[in-house]
């Protein structure tokens, strides 16, 4: 394909991160499908971290993103330019399974179409509902994934590792969530108040009455605010705006005295910004297991299932008094480095 | 200043790494002066690593490079847009002192002009010749640097640390060479032959007759090639081409069975690419001290002053047999992270 033909086939959302002409250079390509345009800042931060990971560790590869809304056209174009040695990725997150079917359907398509290429599902939490519909979707995913004998699935916590082993015949590797591969120095910000970051989606299990009690109780610490890591003030976040929104969320979290959340990435952003954080669960335990698998040595972050206000009060005080420590997870990404190396 | 006035003042070499409009955004700015356009791939790699360092650890800063050939115009422009909180850097390397006066004069100018701002000389080796002219140049540098009470000088080996303490009143920090902050996964390449990478400049001390003997002796390992990390086939390397030339050099080194060199960065590139490397000294010990300070635990890299062929033969065999190990220097860059944080 020459540059002119290529230009005719490019649509918005294909390769927003590079000069289009570099689609045709000699470098080994790493294609990322499913790059999110929706406003979940957790998933945006994952895509941000994925790009850093490849660019820092493998600068000699050409990293090419395909936005989620351009999956169809992206598949068509990549089919024409992909070379034997290239690598196909689908972005990480907590959406592999039956809960986010639009994304799952794109993932199946990508794994099936590129079945002859080295393929990876970047670090995910996996959950198929134990219902008739959930089982049906699991079967569809198995059928699609199993056509690809070159597929590796990266599990980001131990619960998912077991699910993947029991569900798919694919290779499986085990690493933390991609956002934990970032090494951002926390900005020193003036802190005030308590920030509740709470789900409003199908994974929500925290009781609203309990939240109301907790918010009332929190007023003794300072002004109380409630938000979510899924933004509602914008409809989409495209590649160019990703860093801006991610950094704004870090700034918001880093300006709080403590975060109380049922969001995995609110916990992760709290770690990045040295912000004390109390974490409750979601419907299938992805925050809980990420915490117990990788993060339970952190003295300023704590997972809990209790709804006892007295117990929570003690926890919050402990977290706010801690001099934030660090866990070192760089080595835990070695399986992912090894995957991309070969 | 508005965007229109700014556009009128921009010349090639100012802010080649960002959209010009971002010179006027609200972010805290980190200005890098002295960004090299000359063809020393060691210095190019340093600038590459400096950019990665700031972008990875401080994504909330705006990092602005000023190419060496645009120093005058860059100073003028930065004077107009700099804010109280911004940070001024001069690039690292092995050129602080009396050997590379064109660069030293730019450095003096930058430190003097921005004397009221947080300022840093990124990790350098420092060397003023012990001659009348050397002492005169030292005096000029002292005069310029000492006008800036906000100046920090980063020394990249212990010898330089002592020189800086004895020469300047500035703050001093101690970290490895910036290129050692990169975390590139070595490409697996087919290796062949012996690559000599040797200086042809005023720092050269390795005897040509000895080199001839050594090259002859090396033929038993494989084809022998001689090159330098300073390219002669091009006149300049601008910002846009930096990564390409750096990666080409890594590829060349990573395709060799062993590297024999008197270049600090040929040693560093050998470390990055897992290539056995035997290192000789330069005129004032910067490779030697970088090795003994940070790198002597590496089993596939060795510094030597011997010219005894039998002894060298034993060393080369040992290096080529070693299963390359790693040193972990990430923590050693903490003083630099602390500098930029505040």
XYZ file of C-alpha atoms in Angstrom:
684
model
C 0.000 0.000 0.000
C 1.368 3.450 -0.755
C 0.822 6.655 1.180
C -1.862 7.908 -1.192
C -4.024 4.804 -0.988
C -3.522 4.781 2.765
C -4.699 8.372 3.097
C -7.917 7.402 1.301
C -8.629 4.663 3.843
C -7.871 6.565 7.008
C -10.785 7.672 9.133
C -10.796 9.558 12.422
C -9.823 7.268 15.253
C -7.235 5.231 13.372
C -3.689 5.982 14.517
C -4.467 9.259 16.313
C -1.137 8.917 18.130
C 1.222 8.894 15.127
C 1.865 10.408 11.742
C -0.187 8.363 9.292
C 2.865 7.775 7.108
C 4.449 5.795 9.945
C 1.812 3.114 9.415
C 3.902 2.126 6.430
C 7.390 2.246 7.939
C 9.607 -0.782 8.561
C 9.206 -0.970 12.313
C 7.472 -3.850 14.026
C 3.946 -2.642 14.788
C 1.997 -2.965 18.015
C -1.694 -2.310 17.307
C -3.895 -1.368 20.240
C -7.591 -1.962 19.617
C -10.371 -0.744 21.889
C -8.612 2.491 22.843
C -11.401 4.111 24.902
C -13.304 7.212 23.871
C -15.802 6.863 26.713
C -15.431 8.942 29.829
C -14.275 6.352 32.360
C -11.025 7.911 33.557
C -9.874 4.532 34.877
C -9.963 3.094 31.381
C -8.457 6.276 29.959
C -5.579 5.986 32.422
C -5.074 2.354 31.420
C -4.707 3.346 27.768
C -2.347 6.154 28.814
C -0.229 3.658 30.762
C -0.261 1.117 27.935
C 1.188 3.680 25.572
C 3.905 4.693 28.071
C 4.736 1.037 28.673
C 5.385 0.283 25.010
C 7.109 3.587 24.268
C 9.417 3.380 27.289
C 10.356 -0.275 27.043
C 10.096 -0.836 23.278
C 10.842 2.478 21.548
C 11.882 0.539 18.458
C 8.275 -0.605 17.862
C 5.636 1.540 16.188
C 2.686 1.767 18.573
C -0.624 2.345 16.783
C -3.889 3.032 18.557
C -7.310 2.338 17.104
C -10.061 4.157 18.968
C -13.086 2.068 19.995
C -15.418 3.962 17.664
C -13.188 3.108 14.693
C -12.917 -0.627 15.349
C -14.587 -1.722 12.089
C -12.573 0.566 9.836
C -9.457 -0.089 11.906
C -9.737 -3.844 11.445
C -10.091 -3.377 7.686
C -7.042 -1.168 7.447
C -4.844 -3.184 9.784
C -5.672 -6.347 7.818
C -4.095 -4.717 4.801
C -0.902 -3.460 6.387
C -0.149 -5.979 9.149
C 3.044 -8.018 8.795
C 3.811 -11.511 10.083
C 5.744 -10.271 13.082
C 3.344 -7.586 14.294
C 1.444 -7.689 17.573
C -2.280 -7.120 18.109
C -3.525 -5.925 21.513
C -6.924 -5.252 22.971
C -6.869 -2.675 25.761
C -6.992 -3.705 29.422
C -9.627 -2.865 32.010
C -12.468 -4.508 33.863
C -14.756 -5.258 30.957
C -13.868 -8.720 29.700
C -17.017 -10.777 30.201
C -20.759 -10.354 30.048
C -21.205 -6.921 31.616
C -20.018 -4.675 28.771
C -21.101 -6.502 25.651
C -20.349 -3.774 23.177
C -16.689 -3.922 24.173
C -16.698 -7.716 24.455
C -18.060 -8.016 20.920
C -15.261 -5.814 19.576
C -12.734 -7.903 21.458
C -14.071 -11.154 19.979
C -13.946 -9.678 16.504
C -10.346 -8.497 16.892
C -9.091 -11.807 18.317
C -10.872 -13.765 15.594
C -9.829 -11.630 12.649
C -6.165 -11.547 13.722
C -6.020 -15.219 14.706
C -2.738 -15.766 12.852
C -0.881 -13.010 14.685
C 0.648 -12.668 18.128
C -2.314 -11.338 20.109
C -2.874 -10.167 23.674
C -5.686 -9.066 25.914
C -3.926 -6.511 28.120
C -4.424 -6.787 31.900
C -8.125 -7.308 32.638
C -10.542 -8.378 35.293
C -12.829 -11.062 33.875
C -16.405 -11.672 34.899
C -19.172 -13.641 33.217
C -22.437 -13.565 35.148
C -23.584 -16.953 36.379
C -26.873 -16.755 34.495
C -28.172 -18.270 31.288
C -27.272 -15.114 29.412
C -23.870 -14.949 31.089
C -23.111 -18.512 30.060
C -24.226 -17.850 26.521
C -21.872 -14.882 26.307
C -19.072 -16.949 27.791
C -19.602 -19.541 25.062
C -19.452 -16.841 22.394
C -16.221 -15.486 23.807
C -14.712 -18.964 24.068
C -15.654 -19.691 20.457
C -14.041 -16.482 19.245
C -10.938 -16.538 21.446
C -10.207 -20.205 20.780
C -9.929 -19.617 17.051
C -6.786 -17.658 17.891
C -4.009 -20.042 18.910
C -1.617 -17.120 19.402
C -3.696 -15.420 22.076
C -2.352 -14.478 25.509
C -4.713 -13.164 28.191
C -3.229 -11.016 30.963
C -5.094 -11.248 34.283
C -4.688 -8.339 36.678
C -5.691 -10.145 39.885
C -5.660 -13.710 41.203
C -9.431 -14.189 41.021
C -9.343 -13.380 37.313
C -6.303 -15.604 36.844
C -8.386 -18.564 38.034
C -11.391 -17.587 35.920
C -9.238 -17.281 32.808
C -7.549 -20.625 33.409
C -10.937 -22.285 33.868
C -12.607 -20.557 30.938
C -10.086 -20.245 28.127
C -7.430 -22.462 26.563
C -5.294 -19.404 25.824
C -1.904 -18.610 27.333
C -2.299 -16.592 30.482
C 0.017 -14.183 32.275
C -0.442 -12.389 35.571
C 0.454 -8.718 36.160
C -1.040 -5.757 38.040
C -3.355 -3.220 36.424
C -1.452 -1.193 33.814
C -1.927 2.101 35.659
C 0.278 0.699 38.424
C 3.160 0.637 35.920
C 3.248 4.443 35.835
C 5.869 6.214 37.916
C 4.394 9.677 38.414
C 5.879 11.808 41.200
C 2.949 13.118 43.235
C 2.380 16.854 42.994
C 2.413 18.546 46.386
C -1.047 20.011 46.730
C -2.939 21.694 49.506
C -5.421 19.098 50.763
C -8.895 19.645 52.054
C -11.988 17.575 52.733
C -13.291 14.117 52.011
C -13.877 12.931 48.455
C -16.398 10.149 47.864
C -15.876 8.494 44.491
C -18.732 6.123 43.909
C -20.104 3.999 41.118
C -23.481 4.699 39.603
C -23.434 1.630 37.361
C -24.403 -2.045 37.342
C -21.372 -2.998 39.437
C -22.466 -0.813 42.358
C -23.228 -2.698 45.585
C -22.651 -0.049 48.265
C -25.946 0.831 49.913
C -27.116 4.447 49.443
C -28.376 4.782 53.045
C -25.016 3.660 54.328
C -23.314 6.185 52.016
C -25.562 8.944 53.352
C -24.605 8.042 56.931
C -20.935 7.921 56.049
C -21.015 11.261 54.254
C -22.729 12.850 57.217
C -20.152 11.399 59.583
C -17.300 12.583 57.309
C -18.233 16.236 57.709
C -16.161 16.343 60.862
C -13.018 15.888 58.721
C -13.827 18.718 56.331
C -16.001 19.626 53.334
C -17.511 16.500 51.765
C -17.768 16.085 48.000
C -19.124 13.237 45.895
C -18.043 12.365 42.383
C -17.204 9.428 40.117
C -14.227 8.483 37.946
C -16.697 8.281 35.069
C -17.222 11.846 33.933
C -20.727 13.018 33.108
C -19.838 16.562 32.029
C -18.428 15.366 28.683
C -19.683 12.733 26.240
C -16.390 11.472 24.889
C -12.674 11.744 25.551
C -10.565 11.352 22.469
C -6.868 10.444 22.331
C -5.710 14.070 22.365
C -7.588 14.895 25.564
C -6.699 11.764 27.494
C -3.763 13.077 29.470
C -5.554 16.283 30.390
C -8.565 14.526 31.932
C -6.397 11.945 33.652
C -4.221 14.646 35.228
C -7.282 16.626 36.287
C -8.596 13.561 38.106
C -5.222 13.062 39.811
C -5.308 16.713 40.859
C -8.791 16.371 42.300
C -7.868 13.259 44.266
C -4.503 14.663 45.334
C -6.251 17.737 46.784
C -8.348 15.639 49.161
C -7.476 14.604 52.686
C -9.030 11.204 52.136
C -10.853 9.326 49.387
C -13.671 6.884 50.086
C -14.521 4.784 47.056
C -15.793 1.581 45.471
C -13.763 2.272 42.303
C -10.579 0.328 41.623
C -9.005 3.286 39.833
C -9.944 5.804 42.490
C -7.813 3.579 44.725
C -5.016 3.482 42.141
C -5.123 7.269 41.640
C -4.976 7.652 45.436
C -1.821 5.545 45.472
C -0.253 7.684 42.729
C -1.073 10.903 44.609
C -0.223 9.663 48.138
C -3.840 10.195 49.201
C -5.263 8.098 52.056
C -8.024 5.914 50.645
C -10.678 3.605 52.030
C -12.018 1.104 49.474
C -15.306 -0.789 49.327
C -16.118 -3.573 46.893
C -17.940 -3.784 43.582
C -20.276 -6.570 42.445
C -17.565 -9.103 41.667
C -14.527 -8.187 43.731
C -12.109 -6.592 41.296
C -11.074 -3.787 43.668
C -10.845 -6.207 46.593
C -8.609 -8.674 44.784
C -6.378 -6.020 43.249
C -5.891 -4.756 46.774
C -5.149 -8.086 48.434
C -2.975 -9.344 45.557
C -0.715 -6.332 45.086
C -1.422 -3.473 47.444
C -2.088 -4.616 50.977
C 1.311 -3.463 52.238
C 0.315 0.143 51.603
C -0.257 1.794 54.971
C -2.472 4.604 53.625
C -4.839 2.431 51.570
C -7.276 -0.076 53.045
C -9.948 -2.345 51.669
C -12.943 -3.077 53.884
C -16.342 -4.748 53.743
C -17.488 -3.416 57.096
C -20.369 -0.981 57.403
C -19.758 -0.378 61.109
C -19.253 3.365 61.479
C -17.089 2.987 64.611
C -14.766 0.569 62.834
C -14.652 2.820 59.762
C -13.808 5.798 61.954
C -10.782 3.942 63.361
C -9.694 2.942 59.845
C -9.981 6.471 58.471
C -7.951 7.869 61.366
C -5.256 5.253 60.873
C -5.009 5.952 57.135
C -4.853 9.722 57.614
C -2.057 9.398 60.164
C 0.138 7.128 58.025
C 3.275 8.473 56.363
C 2.561 7.047 52.864
C 4.797 4.112 51.932
C 5.366 2.505 48.528
C 5.038 -0.939 46.971
C 7.418 -1.753 44.135
C 5.574 -3.453 41.326
C 7.976 -2.809 38.431
C 9.221 -6.410 38.517
C 5.658 -7.715 38.382
C 5.316 -6.404 34.841
C 8.173 -8.622 33.662
C 5.794 -11.215 32.090
C 4.359 -8.446 29.926
C 7.842 -7.261 28.912
C 8.711 -10.843 28.014
C 5.544 -11.144 25.941
C 6.351 -8.088 23.836
C 10.034 -8.929 23.528
C 9.563 -12.114 21.542
C 1.967 37.647 25.393
C -0.706 36.367 23.046
C -0.422 33.615 20.457
C 0.033 36.049 17.588
C 2.948 37.917 19.137
C 4.464 34.600 20.162
C 4.293 33.252 16.616
C 6.272 36.292 15.427
C 9.076 35.551 17.885
C 9.407 31.817 17.317
C 12.370 30.602 15.328
C 13.384 27.062 14.425
C 14.856 25.292 17.423
C 12.577 26.803 20.047
C 10.106 24.289 21.446
C 10.474 21.689 18.676
C 8.897 19.138 21.019
C 5.529 20.836 21.618
C 2.767 22.811 19.980
C 3.864 26.440 20.159
C 0.549 27.425 21.746
C 1.448 25.324 24.790
C 4.210 27.822 25.592
C 1.393 30.008 26.871
C -0.642 27.451 28.844
C -1.008 27.413 32.618
C 1.275 24.493 33.343
C 4.527 24.879 35.226
C 7.256 24.964 32.592
C 10.541 23.085 32.542
C 12.853 24.711 29.972
C 15.747 22.625 28.665
C 18.543 24.699 27.166
C 21.449 23.276 25.196
C 19.426 20.495 23.574
C 22.091 19.079 21.237
C 21.988 19.312 17.455
C 25.519 17.966 17.068
C 26.062 14.348 16.168
C 27.353 12.918 19.430
C 24.841 10.118 20.022
C 25.786 10.005 23.694
C 24.594 13.576 24.143
C 21.563 12.909 21.939
C 20.661 9.945 24.152
C 21.024 12.119 27.242
C 18.547 14.635 25.847
C 16.229 11.758 24.902
C 16.411 10.419 28.466
C 15.909 13.871 30.004
C 12.658 14.265 28.094
C 11.441 10.786 29.137
C 12.370 11.526 32.746
C 10.279 14.672 32.947
C 7.378 13.306 30.913
C 7.165 10.060 32.875
C 7.575 11.462 36.362
C 6.082 14.942 35.923
C 3.456 14.732 33.172
C 1.758 17.774 34.689
C 4.706 20.013 33.703
C 5.180 21.450 30.231
C 8.617 20.396 29.031
C 10.105 22.831 26.501
C 13.344 22.196 24.647
C 15.543 24.919 23.183
C 18.025 23.561 20.648
C 21.652 24.634 21.089
C 21.643 26.629 17.845
C 18.673 28.681 19.084
C 20.116 29.594 22.489
C 20.165 33.379 21.894
C 16.639 33.597 20.527
C 15.459 31.048 23.080
C 16.771 33.102 25.988
C 14.983 36.175 24.658
C 11.691 34.379 24.291
C 11.846 32.486 27.578
C 12.614 35.743 29.408
C 9.263 37.037 28.221
C 7.127 34.039 29.105
C 8.804 32.530 32.162
C 6.824 32.558 35.412
C 8.093 32.668 38.986
C 7.655 28.943 39.544
C 9.225 27.649 36.324
C 12.417 25.616 36.126
C 15.412 26.250 33.868
C 17.698 23.340 32.940
C 20.878 23.026 30.948
C 21.349 19.600 29.399
C 23.656 16.999 30.935
C 26.750 15.414 29.428
C 30.502 15.552 29.764
C 31.099 19.100 28.626
C 30.978 21.296 31.728
C 34.428 22.847 31.958
C 37.141 24.116 29.687
C 37.087 21.528 26.898
C 33.932 22.559 25.047
C 33.838 26.304 25.375
C 31.030 26.977 22.958
C 28.716 24.916 25.145
C 30.188 26.272 28.385
C 29.578 29.839 27.215
C 25.925 29.057 26.517
C 25.622 27.467 29.936
C 27.079 30.526 31.679
C 24.692 32.778 29.792
C 21.640 30.688 30.703
C 22.537 30.442 34.397
C 23.247 34.154 34.579
C 20.186 35.364 32.718
C 17.820 33.152 34.725
C 19.485 33.798 38.058
C 16.157 34.431 39.796
C 14.655 31.073 38.822
C 15.069 27.518 40.013
C 17.943 26.342 37.802
C 19.780 23.072 37.265
C 22.745 21.729 35.382
C 21.574 18.184 34.583
C 23.986 15.309 35.341
C 27.447 16.213 34.052
C 31.062 15.297 34.269
C 33.089 18.404 35.064
C 36.639 19.057 33.974
C 38.654 22.271 33.896
C 42.176 21.770 32.569
C 44.899 22.574 35.085
C 46.474 25.225 32.884
C 46.410 28.992 32.830
C 43.634 28.947 30.246
C 41.739 26.269 32.173
C 41.884 28.351 35.337
C 40.720 31.422 33.475
C 37.718 29.530 32.139
C 37.001 28.175 35.591
C 36.950 31.712 36.925
C 34.534 32.791 34.210
C 32.217 29.878 35.000
C 32.394 30.599 38.725
C 31.562 34.253 38.113
C 28.543 33.348 35.997
C 27.226 30.445 38.073
C 27.626 32.274 41.378
C 25.303 35.047 40.260
C 22.558 32.413 40.375
C 21.723 31.608 43.977
C 19.077 29.112 42.857
C 21.472 26.890 40.921
C 21.809 23.142 41.511
C 24.573 21.183 39.773
C 24.052 17.439 39.287
C 27.283 15.423 39.217
C 27.151 12.051 37.481
C 30.192 10.472 39.142
C 32.091 10.848 42.420
C 35.131 12.528 40.873
C 32.903 15.264 39.482
C 31.059 15.525 42.781
C 34.343 16.490 44.460
C 35.287 18.906 41.683
C 31.904 20.623 41.871
C 32.065 20.923 45.663
C 35.549 22.427 45.427
C 34.773 24.748 42.530
C 31.266 26.094 42.969
C 29.161 27.389 45.851
C 26.024 25.971 44.217
C 23.839 23.188 45.573
C 25.047 19.847 44.336
C 23.267 16.522 43.854
C 24.666 13.170 42.790
C 22.965 10.834 40.282
C 24.053 8.550 37.432
C 24.172 9.655 33.808
C 20.628 10.320 32.532
C 20.785 7.562 29.912
C 20.938 5.067 32.764
C 17.422 6.169 33.772
C 15.971 4.613 30.604
C 14.345 1.212 30.879
C 14.532 -0.133 27.334
C 14.026 -3.880 26.878
C 16.922 -5.101 24.716
C 15.920 -6.265 21.254
C 17.025 -9.818 20.559
C 19.407 -9.501 17.633
C 21.721 -11.875 15.847
C 25.225 -10.965 17.019
C 28.427 -11.024 15.066
C 31.919 -9.642 15.368
C 33.798 -7.126 17.468
C 32.885 -3.452 17.428
C 35.545 -0.913 18.369
C 34.010 2.425 19.315
C 36.794 4.919 19.744
C 37.200 8.614 20.264
C 38.845 10.790 17.662
C 38.756 13.936 19.800
C 40.791 15.825 22.371
C 39.800 13.396 25.148
C 41.382 10.433 23.361
C 44.286 8.785 25.229
C 44.247 5.242 23.840
C 47.364 4.641 21.768
C 46.788 3.929 18.052
C 49.480 1.216 17.879
C 47.872 -0.564 20.782
C 44.462 -0.282 19.040
C 45.950 -1.762 15.879
C 47.338 -4.723 17.845
C 44.043 -5.224 19.623
C 42.009 -5.093 16.405
C 44.316 -7.634 14.827
C 43.987 -9.914 17.836
C 40.175 -9.510 17.815
C 39.838 -11.035 14.365
C 39.776 -14.477 15.965
C 36.363 -13.600 17.492
C 34.804 -12.474 14.216
C 34.687 -9.602 11.763
C 36.165 -6.430 13.298
C 34.607 -3.017 12.734
C 35.605 0.421 14.000
C 33.283 3.337 14.546
C 32.497 6.170 16.970
C 29.386 7.323 18.822
C 29.949 10.695 17.150
C 28.528 10.338 13.657
C 30.466 11.782 10.743
C 27.974 10.902 8.000
C 25.589 13.687 9.027
C 26.251 17.288 10.088
C 23.429 17.780 12.538
C 20.739 15.804 14.329
C 17.659 17.807 15.082
C 15.003 17.007 17.690
C 12.835 15.042 15.247
C 15.628 12.682 14.266
C 17.015 12.069 17.725
C 15.250 8.824 18.523
C 15.985 7.335 15.122
C 19.758 7.845 15.377
C 19.830 6.722 18.990
C 17.966 3.507 18.162
C 20.218 2.862 15.172
C 23.247 3.084 17.441
C 21.635 0.681 19.912
C 20.945 -1.702 17.033
C 24.543 -1.536 15.859
C 25.903 -2.209 19.326
C 23.299 -4.875 20.084
C 24.328 -6.749 16.920
C 27.926 -7.136 18.101
C 29.390 -9.951 20.134
C 31.531 -7.529 22.080
C 32.230 -3.795 22.170
C 35.657 -2.356 22.943
C 35.540 1.345 23.643
C 36.861 4.458 25.356
C 33.411 6.123 25.144
C 31.237 6.371 28.247
C 28.055 6.072 26.192
C 29.259 3.127 24.163
C 29.492 1.439 27.563
C 26.010 2.663 28.516
C 24.519 1.523 25.194
C 26.184 -1.862 25.724
C 24.459 -2.119 29.099
C 21.085 -1.279 27.534
C 21.540 -3.901 24.816
C 23.101 -6.635 27.003
C 26.308 -6.479 24.957
C 29.612 -7.490 26.581
C 31.842 -4.426 26.718
C 35.442 -3.670 27.599
C 36.076 -0.034 28.490
C 39.259 2.046 28.389
C 39.648 5.547 29.805
C 39.484 9.053 28.385
C 41.729 11.985 29.300
C 40.101 12.731 32.635
C 38.417 9.547 33.837
C 34.713 10.074 33.220
C 34.110 6.558 31.880
C 36.270 5.037 34.616
C 34.458 6.793 37.439
C 30.987 6.191 36.027
C 31.944 2.532 35.933
C 33.375 2.271 39.437
C 30.644 4.439 40.998
C 27.567 2.783 39.523
C 28.321 -0.154 37.260
C 31.042 -2.397 38.615
C 28.594 -5.119 39.627
C 27.789 -5.755 35.973
C 29.369 -9.059 34.986
C 29.444 -8.326 31.241
C 31.036 -4.855 31.446
C 34.577 -4.194 32.618
C 36.781 -1.149 32.879
C 40.515 -1.648 32.433
C 43.711 0.352 32.097
C 45.850 -2.605 31.086
C 47.401 -2.860 27.654
C 48.591 -6.433 28.209
C 47.060 -8.485 25.415
C 47.063 -11.711 27.466
C 45.183 -10.045 30.299
C 42.751 -8.440 27.836
C 42.144 -11.811 26.227
C 41.146 -13.274 29.598
C 38.848 -10.299 30.255
C 37.135 -10.524 26.870
C 36.529 -14.251 27.327
C 35.070 -13.688 30.774
C 32.730 -10.933 29.537
C 31.518 -12.962 26.566
C 30.725 -15.957 28.775
C 28.719 -13.982 31.343
C 24.923 -14.255 31.474
C 24.229 -10.487 31.576
C 23.027 -9.271 34.983
C 21.425 -5.938 35.927
C 22.095 -3.078 38.311
C 19.083 -1.208 39.618
C 19.711 2.512 39.527
C 16.130 3.821 39.619
C 16.452 4.815 43.280
C 19.650 6.725 42.532
C 17.661 9.263 40.537
C 15.590 10.173 43.600
C 17.587 13.407 44.251
C 16.640 14.555 40.760
C 12.964 13.690 41.323
C 13.096 15.642 44.583
C 14.640 18.605 42.801
C 11.857 18.819 40.224
C 9.110 18.136 42.724
C 9.593 21.295 44.750
